[in-house]
Short mmCIF file of C-alpha atoms in Angstrom, two decimals:
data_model
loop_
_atom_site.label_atom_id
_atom_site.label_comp_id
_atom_site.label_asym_id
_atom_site.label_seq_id
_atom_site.Cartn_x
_atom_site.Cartn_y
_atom_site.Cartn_z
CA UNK A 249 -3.06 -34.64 -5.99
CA UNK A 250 -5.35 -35.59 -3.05
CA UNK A 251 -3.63 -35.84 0.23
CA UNK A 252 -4.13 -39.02 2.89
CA UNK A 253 -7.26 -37.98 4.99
CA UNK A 254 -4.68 -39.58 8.17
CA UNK A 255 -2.07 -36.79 7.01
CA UNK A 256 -4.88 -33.37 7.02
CA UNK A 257 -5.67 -34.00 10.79
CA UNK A 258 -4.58 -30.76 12.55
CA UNK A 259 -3.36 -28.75 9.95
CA UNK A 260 -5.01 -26.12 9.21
CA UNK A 261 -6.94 -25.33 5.76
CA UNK A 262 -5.47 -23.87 3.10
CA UNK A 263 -7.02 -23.23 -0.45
CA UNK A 264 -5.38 -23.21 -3.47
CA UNK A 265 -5.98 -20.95 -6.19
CA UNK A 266 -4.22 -22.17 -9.89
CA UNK A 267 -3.93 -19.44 -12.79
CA UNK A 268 -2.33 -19.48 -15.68
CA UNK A 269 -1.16 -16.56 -17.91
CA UNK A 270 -3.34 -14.23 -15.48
CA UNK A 271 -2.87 -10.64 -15.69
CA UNK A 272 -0.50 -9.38 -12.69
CA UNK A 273 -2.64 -5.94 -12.06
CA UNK A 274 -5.71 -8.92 -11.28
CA UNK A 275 -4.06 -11.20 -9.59
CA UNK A 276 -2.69 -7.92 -7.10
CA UNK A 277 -6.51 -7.22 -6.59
CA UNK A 278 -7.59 -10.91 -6.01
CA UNK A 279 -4.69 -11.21 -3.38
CA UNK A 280 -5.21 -7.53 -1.67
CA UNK A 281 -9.27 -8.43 -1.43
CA UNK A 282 -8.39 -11.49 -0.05
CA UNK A 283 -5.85 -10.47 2.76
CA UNK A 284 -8.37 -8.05 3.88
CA UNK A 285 -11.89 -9.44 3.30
CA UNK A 286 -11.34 -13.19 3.82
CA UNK A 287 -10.51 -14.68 6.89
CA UNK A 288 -9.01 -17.96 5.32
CA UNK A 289 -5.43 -18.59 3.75
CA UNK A 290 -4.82 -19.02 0.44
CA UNK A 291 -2.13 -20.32 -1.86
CA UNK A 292 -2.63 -18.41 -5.32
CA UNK A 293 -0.30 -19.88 -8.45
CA UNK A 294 -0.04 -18.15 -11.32
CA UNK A 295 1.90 -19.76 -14.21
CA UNK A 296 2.87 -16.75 -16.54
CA UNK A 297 1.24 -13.24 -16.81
CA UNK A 298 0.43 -12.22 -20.14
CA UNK A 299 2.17 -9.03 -21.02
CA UNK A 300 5.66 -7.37 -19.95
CA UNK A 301 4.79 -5.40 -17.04
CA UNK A 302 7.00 -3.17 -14.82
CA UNK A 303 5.91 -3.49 -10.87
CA UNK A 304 6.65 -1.31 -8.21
CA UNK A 305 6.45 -1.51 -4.62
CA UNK A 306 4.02 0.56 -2.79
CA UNK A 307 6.65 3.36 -2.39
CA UNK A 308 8.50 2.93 -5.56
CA UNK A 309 9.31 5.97 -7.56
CA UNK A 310 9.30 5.92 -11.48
CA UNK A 311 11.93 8.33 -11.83
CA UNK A 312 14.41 6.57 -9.27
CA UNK A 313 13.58 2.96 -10.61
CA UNK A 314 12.82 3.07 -14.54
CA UNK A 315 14.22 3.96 -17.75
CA UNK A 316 11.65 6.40 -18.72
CA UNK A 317 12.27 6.92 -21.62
CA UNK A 318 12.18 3.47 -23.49
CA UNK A 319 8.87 2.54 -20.90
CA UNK A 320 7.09 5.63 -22.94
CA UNK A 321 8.51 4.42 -25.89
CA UNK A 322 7.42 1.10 -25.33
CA UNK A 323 4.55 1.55 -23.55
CA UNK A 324 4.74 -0.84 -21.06
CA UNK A 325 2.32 -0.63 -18.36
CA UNK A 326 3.73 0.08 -14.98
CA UNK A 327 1.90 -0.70 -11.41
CA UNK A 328 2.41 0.26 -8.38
CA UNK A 329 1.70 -2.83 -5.92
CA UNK A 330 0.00 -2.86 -2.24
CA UNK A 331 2.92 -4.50 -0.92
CA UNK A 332 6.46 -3.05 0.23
CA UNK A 333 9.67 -3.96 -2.08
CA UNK A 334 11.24 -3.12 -4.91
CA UNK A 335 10.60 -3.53 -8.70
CA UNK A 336 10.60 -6.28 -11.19
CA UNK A 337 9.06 -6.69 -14.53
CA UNK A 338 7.21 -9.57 -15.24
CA UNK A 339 6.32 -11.61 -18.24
CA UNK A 340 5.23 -14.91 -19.03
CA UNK A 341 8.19 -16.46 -17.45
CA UNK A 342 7.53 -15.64 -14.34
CA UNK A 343 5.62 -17.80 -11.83
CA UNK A 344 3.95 -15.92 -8.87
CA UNK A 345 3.43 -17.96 -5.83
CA UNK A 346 1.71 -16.07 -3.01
CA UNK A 347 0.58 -17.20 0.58
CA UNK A 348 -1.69 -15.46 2.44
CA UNK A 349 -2.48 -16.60 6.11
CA UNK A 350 -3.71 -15.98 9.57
CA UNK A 351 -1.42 -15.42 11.91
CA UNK A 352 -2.62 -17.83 14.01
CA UNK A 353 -2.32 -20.73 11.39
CA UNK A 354 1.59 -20.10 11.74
CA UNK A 355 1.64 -19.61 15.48
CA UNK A 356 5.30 -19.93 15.52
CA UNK A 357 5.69 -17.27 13.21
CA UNK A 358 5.57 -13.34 14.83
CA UNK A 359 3.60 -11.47 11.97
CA UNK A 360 6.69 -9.39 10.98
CA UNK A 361 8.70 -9.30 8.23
CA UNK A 362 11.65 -11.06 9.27
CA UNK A 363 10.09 -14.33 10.49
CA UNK A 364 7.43 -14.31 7.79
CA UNK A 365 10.64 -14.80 4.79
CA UNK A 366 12.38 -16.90 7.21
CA UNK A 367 9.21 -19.14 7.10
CA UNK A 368 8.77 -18.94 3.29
CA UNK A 369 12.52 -20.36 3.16
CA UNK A 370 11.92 -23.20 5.40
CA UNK A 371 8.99 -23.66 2.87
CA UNK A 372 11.34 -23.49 -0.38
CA UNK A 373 14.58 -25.23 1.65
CA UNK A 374 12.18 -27.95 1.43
CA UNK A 375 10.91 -27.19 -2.83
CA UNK A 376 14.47 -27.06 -3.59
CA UNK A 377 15.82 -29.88 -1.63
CA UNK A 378 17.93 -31.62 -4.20
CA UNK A 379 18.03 -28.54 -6.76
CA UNK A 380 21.05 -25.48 -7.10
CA UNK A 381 22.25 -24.06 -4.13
CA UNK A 382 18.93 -22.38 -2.64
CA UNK A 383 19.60 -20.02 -0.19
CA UNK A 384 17.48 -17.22 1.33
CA UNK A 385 19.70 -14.06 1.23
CA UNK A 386 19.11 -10.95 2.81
CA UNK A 387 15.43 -11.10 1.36
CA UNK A 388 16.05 -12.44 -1.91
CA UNK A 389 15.95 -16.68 -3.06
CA UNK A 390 19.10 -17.38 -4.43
CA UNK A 391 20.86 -20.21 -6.32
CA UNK A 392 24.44 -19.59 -5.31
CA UNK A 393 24.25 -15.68 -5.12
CA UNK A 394 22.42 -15.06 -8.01
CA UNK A 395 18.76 -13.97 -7.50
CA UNK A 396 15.90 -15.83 -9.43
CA UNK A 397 12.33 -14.95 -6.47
CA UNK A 398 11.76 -11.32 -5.17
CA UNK A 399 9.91 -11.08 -2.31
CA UNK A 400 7.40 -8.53 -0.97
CA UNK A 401 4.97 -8.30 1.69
CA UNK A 402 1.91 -6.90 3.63
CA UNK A 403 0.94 -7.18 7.15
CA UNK A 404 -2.48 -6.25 8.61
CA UNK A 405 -3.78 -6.78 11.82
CA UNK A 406 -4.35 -10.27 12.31
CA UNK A 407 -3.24 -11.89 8.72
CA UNK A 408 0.06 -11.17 6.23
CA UNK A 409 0.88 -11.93 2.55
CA UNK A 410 3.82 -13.15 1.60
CA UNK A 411 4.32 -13.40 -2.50
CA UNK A 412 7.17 -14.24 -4.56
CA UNK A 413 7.90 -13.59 -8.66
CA UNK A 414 10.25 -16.10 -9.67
CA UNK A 415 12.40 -15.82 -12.73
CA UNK A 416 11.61 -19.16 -14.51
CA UNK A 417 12.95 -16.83 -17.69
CA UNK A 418 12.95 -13.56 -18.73
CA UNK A 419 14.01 -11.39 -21.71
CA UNK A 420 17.49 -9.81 -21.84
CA UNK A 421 15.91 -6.65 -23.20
CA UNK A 422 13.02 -6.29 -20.88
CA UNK A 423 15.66 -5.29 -18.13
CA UNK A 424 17.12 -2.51 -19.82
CA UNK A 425 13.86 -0.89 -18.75
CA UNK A 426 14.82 -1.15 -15.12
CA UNK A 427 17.79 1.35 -13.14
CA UNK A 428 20.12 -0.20 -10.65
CA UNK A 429 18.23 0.60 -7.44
CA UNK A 430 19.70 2.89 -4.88
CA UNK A 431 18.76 0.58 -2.20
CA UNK A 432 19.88 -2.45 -3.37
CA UNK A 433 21.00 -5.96 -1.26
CA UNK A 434 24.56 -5.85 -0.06
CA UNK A 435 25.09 -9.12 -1.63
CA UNK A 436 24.61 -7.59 -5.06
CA UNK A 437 27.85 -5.89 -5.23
CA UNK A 438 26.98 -3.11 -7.79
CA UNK A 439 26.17 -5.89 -10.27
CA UNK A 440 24.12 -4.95 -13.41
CA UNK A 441 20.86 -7.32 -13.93
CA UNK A 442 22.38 -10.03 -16.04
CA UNK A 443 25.25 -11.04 -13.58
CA UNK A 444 22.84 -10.23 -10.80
CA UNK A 445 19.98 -13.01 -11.53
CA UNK A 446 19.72 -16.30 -12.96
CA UNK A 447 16.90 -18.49 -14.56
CA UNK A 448 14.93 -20.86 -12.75
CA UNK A 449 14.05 -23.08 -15.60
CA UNK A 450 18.05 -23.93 -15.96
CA UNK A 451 17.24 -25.52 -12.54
CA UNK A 452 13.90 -26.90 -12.46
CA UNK A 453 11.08 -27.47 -14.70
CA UNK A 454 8.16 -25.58 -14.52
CA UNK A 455 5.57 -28.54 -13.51
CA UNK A 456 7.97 -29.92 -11.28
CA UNK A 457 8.48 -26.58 -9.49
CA UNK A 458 5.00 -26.16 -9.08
CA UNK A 459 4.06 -29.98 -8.30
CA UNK A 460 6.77 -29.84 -5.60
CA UNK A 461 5.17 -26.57 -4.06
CA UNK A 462 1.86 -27.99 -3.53
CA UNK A 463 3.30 -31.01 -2.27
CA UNK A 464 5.38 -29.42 0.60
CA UNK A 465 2.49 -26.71 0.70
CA UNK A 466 0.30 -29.96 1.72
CA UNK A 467 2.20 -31.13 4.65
CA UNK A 468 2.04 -27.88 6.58
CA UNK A 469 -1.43 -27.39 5.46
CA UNK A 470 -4.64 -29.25 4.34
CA UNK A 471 -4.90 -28.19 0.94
CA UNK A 472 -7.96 -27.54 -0.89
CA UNK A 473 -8.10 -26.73 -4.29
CA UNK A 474 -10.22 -23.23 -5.04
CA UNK A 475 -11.83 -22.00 -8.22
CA UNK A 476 -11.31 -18.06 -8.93
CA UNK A 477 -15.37 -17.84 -10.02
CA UNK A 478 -16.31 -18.68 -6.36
CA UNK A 479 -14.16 -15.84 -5.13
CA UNK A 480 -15.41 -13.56 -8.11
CA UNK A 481 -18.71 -14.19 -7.50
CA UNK A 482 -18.63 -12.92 -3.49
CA UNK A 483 -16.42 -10.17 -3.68
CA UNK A 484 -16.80 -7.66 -1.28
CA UNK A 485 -18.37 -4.52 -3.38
CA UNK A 486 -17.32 -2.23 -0.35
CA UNK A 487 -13.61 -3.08 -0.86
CA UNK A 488 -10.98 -0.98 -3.45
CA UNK A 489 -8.23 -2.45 -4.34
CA UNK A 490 -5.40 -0.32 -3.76
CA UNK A 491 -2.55 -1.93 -6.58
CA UNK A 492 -3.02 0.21 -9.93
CA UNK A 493 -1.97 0.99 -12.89
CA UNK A 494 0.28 4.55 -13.57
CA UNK A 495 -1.02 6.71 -15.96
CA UNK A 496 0.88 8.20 -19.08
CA UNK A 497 0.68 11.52 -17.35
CA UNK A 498 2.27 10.27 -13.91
CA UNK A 499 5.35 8.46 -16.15
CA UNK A 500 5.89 11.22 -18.14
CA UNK A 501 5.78 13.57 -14.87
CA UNK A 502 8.37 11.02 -13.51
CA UNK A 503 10.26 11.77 -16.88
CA UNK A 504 10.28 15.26 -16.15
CA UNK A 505 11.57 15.13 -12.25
CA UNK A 506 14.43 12.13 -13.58
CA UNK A 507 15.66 15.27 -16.38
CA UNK A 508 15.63 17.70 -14.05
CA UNK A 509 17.58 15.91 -11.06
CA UNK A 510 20.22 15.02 -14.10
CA UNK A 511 20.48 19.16 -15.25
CA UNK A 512 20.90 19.75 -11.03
CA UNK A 513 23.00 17.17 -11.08
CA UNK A 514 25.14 18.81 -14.04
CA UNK A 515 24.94 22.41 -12.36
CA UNK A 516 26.61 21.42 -9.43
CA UNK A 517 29.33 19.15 -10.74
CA UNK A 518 30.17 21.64 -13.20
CA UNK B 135 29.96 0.51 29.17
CA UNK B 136 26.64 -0.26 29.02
CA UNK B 137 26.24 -0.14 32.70
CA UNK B 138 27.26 3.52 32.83
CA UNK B 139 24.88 4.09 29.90
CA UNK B 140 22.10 2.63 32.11
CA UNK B 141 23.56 4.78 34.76
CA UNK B 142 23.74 8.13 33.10
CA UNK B 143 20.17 6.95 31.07
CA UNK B 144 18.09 6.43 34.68
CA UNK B 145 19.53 9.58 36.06
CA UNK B 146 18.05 11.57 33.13
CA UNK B 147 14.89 10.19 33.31
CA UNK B 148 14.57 10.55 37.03
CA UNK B 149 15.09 14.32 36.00
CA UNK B 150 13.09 14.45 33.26
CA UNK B 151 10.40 12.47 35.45
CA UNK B 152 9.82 9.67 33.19
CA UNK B 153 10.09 6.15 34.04
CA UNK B 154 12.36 4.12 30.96
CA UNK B 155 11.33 0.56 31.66
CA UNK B 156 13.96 -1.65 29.41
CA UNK B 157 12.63 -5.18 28.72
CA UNK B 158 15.33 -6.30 26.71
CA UNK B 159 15.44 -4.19 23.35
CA UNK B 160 12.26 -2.30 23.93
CA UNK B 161 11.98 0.51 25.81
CA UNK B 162 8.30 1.56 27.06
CA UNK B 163 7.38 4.93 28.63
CA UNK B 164 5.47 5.57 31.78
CA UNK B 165 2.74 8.17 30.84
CA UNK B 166 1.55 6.90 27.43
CA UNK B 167 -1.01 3.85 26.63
CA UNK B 168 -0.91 1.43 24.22
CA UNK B 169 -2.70 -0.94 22.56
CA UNK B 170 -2.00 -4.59 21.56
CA UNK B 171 -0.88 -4.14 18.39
CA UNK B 172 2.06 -2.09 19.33
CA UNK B 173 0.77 1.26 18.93
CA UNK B 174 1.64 3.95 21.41
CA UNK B 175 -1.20 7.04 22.45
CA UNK B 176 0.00 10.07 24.39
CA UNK B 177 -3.82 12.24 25.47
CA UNK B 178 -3.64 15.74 26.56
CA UNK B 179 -7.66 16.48 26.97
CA UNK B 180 -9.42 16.21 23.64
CA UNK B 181 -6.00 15.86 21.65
CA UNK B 182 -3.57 12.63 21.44
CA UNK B 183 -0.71 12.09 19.29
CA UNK B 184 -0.15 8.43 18.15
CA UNK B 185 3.15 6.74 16.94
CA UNK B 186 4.21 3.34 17.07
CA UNK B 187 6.41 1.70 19.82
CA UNK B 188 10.24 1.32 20.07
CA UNK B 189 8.80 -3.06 20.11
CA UNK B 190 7.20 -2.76 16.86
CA UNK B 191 9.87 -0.68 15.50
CA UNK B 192 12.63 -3.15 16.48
CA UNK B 193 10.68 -6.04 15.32
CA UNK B 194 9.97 -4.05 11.34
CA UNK B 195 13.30 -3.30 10.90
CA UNK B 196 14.27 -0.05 8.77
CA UNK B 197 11.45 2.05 8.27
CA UNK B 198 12.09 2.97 4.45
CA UNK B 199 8.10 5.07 3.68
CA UNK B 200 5.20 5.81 6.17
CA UNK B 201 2.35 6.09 4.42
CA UNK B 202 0.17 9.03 6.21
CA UNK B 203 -3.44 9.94 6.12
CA UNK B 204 -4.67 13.17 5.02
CA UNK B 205 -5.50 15.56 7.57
CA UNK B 206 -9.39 15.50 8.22
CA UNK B 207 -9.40 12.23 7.81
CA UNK B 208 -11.64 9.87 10.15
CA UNK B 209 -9.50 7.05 12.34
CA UNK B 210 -11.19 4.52 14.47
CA UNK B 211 -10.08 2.42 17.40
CA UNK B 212 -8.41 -0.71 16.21
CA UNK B 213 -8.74 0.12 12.37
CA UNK B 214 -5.67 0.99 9.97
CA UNK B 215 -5.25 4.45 9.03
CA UNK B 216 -1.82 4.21 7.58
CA UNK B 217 1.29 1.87 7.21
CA UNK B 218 4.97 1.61 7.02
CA UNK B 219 7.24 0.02 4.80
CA UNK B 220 10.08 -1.99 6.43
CA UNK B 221 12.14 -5.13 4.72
CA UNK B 222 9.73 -5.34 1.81
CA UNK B 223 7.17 -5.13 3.75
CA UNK B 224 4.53 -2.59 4.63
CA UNK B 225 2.71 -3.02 7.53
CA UNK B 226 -0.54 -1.26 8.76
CA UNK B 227 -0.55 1.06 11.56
CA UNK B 228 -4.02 0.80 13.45
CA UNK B 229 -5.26 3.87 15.60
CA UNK B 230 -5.76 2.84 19.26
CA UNK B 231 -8.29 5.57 19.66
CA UNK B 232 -11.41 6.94 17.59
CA UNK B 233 -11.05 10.84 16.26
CA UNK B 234 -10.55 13.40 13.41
CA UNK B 235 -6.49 13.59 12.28
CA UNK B 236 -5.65 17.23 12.88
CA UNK B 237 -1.61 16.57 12.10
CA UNK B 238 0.50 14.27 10.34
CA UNK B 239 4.50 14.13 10.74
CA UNK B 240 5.47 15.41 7.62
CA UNK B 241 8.91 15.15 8.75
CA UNK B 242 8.44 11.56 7.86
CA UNK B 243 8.35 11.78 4.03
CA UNK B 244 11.71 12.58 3.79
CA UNK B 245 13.36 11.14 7.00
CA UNK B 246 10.99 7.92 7.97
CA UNK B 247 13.63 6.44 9.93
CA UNK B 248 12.97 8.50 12.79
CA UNK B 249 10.19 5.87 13.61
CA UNK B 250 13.50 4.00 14.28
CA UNK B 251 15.50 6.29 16.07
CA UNK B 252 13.21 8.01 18.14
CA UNK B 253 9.41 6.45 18.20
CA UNK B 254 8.17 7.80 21.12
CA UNK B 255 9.31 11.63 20.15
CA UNK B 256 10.43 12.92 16.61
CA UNK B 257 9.06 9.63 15.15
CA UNK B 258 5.32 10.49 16.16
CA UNK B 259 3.16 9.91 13.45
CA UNK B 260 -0.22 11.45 13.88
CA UNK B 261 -1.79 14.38 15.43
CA UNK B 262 -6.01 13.27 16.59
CA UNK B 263 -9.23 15.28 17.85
CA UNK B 264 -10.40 12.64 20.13
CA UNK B 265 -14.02 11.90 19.50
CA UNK B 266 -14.42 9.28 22.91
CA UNK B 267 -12.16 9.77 25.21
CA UNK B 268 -13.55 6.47 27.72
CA UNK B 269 -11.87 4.58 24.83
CA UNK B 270 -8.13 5.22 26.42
CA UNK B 271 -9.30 3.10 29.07
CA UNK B 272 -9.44 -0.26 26.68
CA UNK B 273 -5.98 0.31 26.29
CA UNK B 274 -2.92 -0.77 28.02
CA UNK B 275 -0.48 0.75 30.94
CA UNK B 276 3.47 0.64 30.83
CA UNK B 277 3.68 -2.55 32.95
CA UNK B 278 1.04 -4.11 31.20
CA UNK B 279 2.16 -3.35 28.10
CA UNK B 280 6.02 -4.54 28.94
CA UNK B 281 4.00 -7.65 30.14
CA UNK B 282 2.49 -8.28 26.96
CA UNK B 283 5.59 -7.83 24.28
CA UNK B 284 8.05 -10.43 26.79
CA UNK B 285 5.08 -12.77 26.51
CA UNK B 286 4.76 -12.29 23.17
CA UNK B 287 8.41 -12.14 22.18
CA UNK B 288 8.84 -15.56 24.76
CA UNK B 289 6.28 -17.50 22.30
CA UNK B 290 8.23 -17.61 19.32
#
């Protein structure tokens, strides 16, 4: 959709990346080499990531957060993410929708994390306009209070991320590899996954959710569309990504620490 | 209440010679520098220790993980050596002076919210060999730093 030239004038550039089906460990080292070897912002999309995948947040701890047990079992891959937050697994239902900017394209915005989601939900207020009962609460997009778009973050000097998975759908089973959390919104109540979130795509479609993101996208920013092999083909060769994949070892170690918290636990209740 | 607090607050510090500036929420302290993005350097000689300031703490929110660097590990002015994670966010923590880390608070892997509760003491975060010490000078004084977080806090 190509914006009036009358309506770009003094808004800054943003490019936008579209992906569908793209695995999440790539898109996490796209978006990491971005926010700290480009000095542009981007809008990445990705429409569905291939496999079942279990994400953590940068501090996330596999014995705290998964069902070892059936994740061995199963063998589905686990990451641990660049960004802060807490875990989700992912599958082609989900639609990832990440901003990453300058600071000083969002002057109004302080680079924390506070006023960073409270300008992502002035973003979706606007997506969802006519649709459920959006809400931003605590740090979680809502329809009513049930969660369907977890939100993490990373902020370097000068520039932040701000990405979102949301829940278009999702597979009843693949929670079951997931714990409650410890640290958990208040707003949850101790409710299990399925009375916790909700499914975008009894709300919205998925071309009109992503049609209506670009659209309100465009009149913050001047919106450029991107392809990935222009990236791909300057990447910085000096930069790691830090996002990776868990080994077998490290989940099974995690297996180990989660049994022998439970037999401590045992000991002293008994 | 708060009054007395003040009171009671000022009379320590005039004891404890320290100046507590209070702009608001933050507090600032006299004998440290700091740079612009909020973190705090305390330099004894060839040695600093380097946190980050009651400002940037308030403005994070709950420091849930700090990550740390190893010790030996290079830092350098104005580059990130570590970060904290704070509201689903993590959020670098850039050195404000050039050195060798020769500590880390490992008091911080299992309590990091003492970057919350007490940032300019318990809630240090590294220990640094100073390689150039002329680079303290590029940084900031109390007042000037006070300056710079109300005019930063008055444009948003």
């Amino acid at each position: 959709m190509t914006i009036p030239q009358s309506q770009k004038i003094g808004r800054p550039l943003m490019k936008l990346i579209r992906l569908r089906g793209w695995p999440i460990l790539q898109q996490l080292h796209i978006e990491e080499q971005l926010l700290r070897t480009s000095s542009e912002n981007w809008c990445i999309i990705n429409d569905g990531t291939r496999e079942p995948t279990i994400v953590m947040g940068v501090s996330g701890k596999p014995a705290e957060l998964l069902e070892i047990k059936p994740v061995l079992h199963d063998q589905v891959p686990v990451i641990k993410r660049f960004t802060g937050g807490g875990t989700v697994i992912v599958d082609g239902g989900t639609i990832f929708v990440t901003f990453i900017c300058n600071k000083d394209a969002v002057p109004d915005v302080q680079p924390y994390p506070r006023p960073i989601m409270s300008w992502s939900s002035l973003i979706y207020n606007e997506v969802f306009q006519e649709t459920g009962n959006f809400h931003l609460r605590e740090n979680d997009y809502v329809f009513g209070n049930r969660k369907f778009g977890g939100n993490a973050q990373s902020i370097t000097r000068g520039r932040w991320i701000h990405h979102t998975s949301f829940l278009w759908d999702y597979e009843i089973r693949n929670m079951a590899y997931l714990k409650l959390p410890s640290r958990a919104p208040e707003y949850r109540s101790a409710r299990g996954h399925l009375e916790f979130v909700c499914r975008m795509k009894d709300y919205i479609s998925r071309s009109d959710f992503i049609g209506r993101t670009i659209r309100v996208l465009g009149t913050h920013f001047s919106v450029e569309p991107e392809e990935l092999e222009a990236i791909q083909t300057v990447s910085s060769t000096n930069f790691s990504p830090s996002s990776r994949l868990l080994t077998t070892q490290e989940i099974e170690s995690a297996l180990c620490e989660a049994e022998s918290r439970k037999s401590l636990a045992c000991s002293a209740s008994s | 209440m708060a009054s007395s607090r003040l009171f009671w607050a000022s009379r320590a510090a005039s004891y404890l010679k320290i100046s507590v500036f209070h702009r608001g929420f933050s507090t600032v302290l006299k004998d440290l520098k700091y740079a612009d993005t909020h973190e705090w350097v305390k330099i004894d000689g060839a040695s600093a220790i380097v946190g980050i300031t009651d400002h940037a703490q308030d403005h994070l929110g709950d420091v849930v993980y700090v990550e740390l660097p190893e010790v030996g590990a290079a830092v350098t002015q104005g580059s990130s050596f570590g970060a904290v994670e704070s509201v689903k966010a993590t959020s670098d923590i850039i050195s404000p002076i050039s050195g060798k880390v020769v500590g880390v608070n490992e008091e911080l892997n299992n309590s990091p919210g003492l970057v919350n509760s007490s940032p300019y003491e318990d809630g240090w975060i590294i220990k640094v060999e100073v390689s150039d010490a002329n680079e303290a000078k590029t940084l900031m004084g109390a007042d000037d730093y006070s300056k710079f977080c109300e005019e930063e806090d008055a444009k948003h």
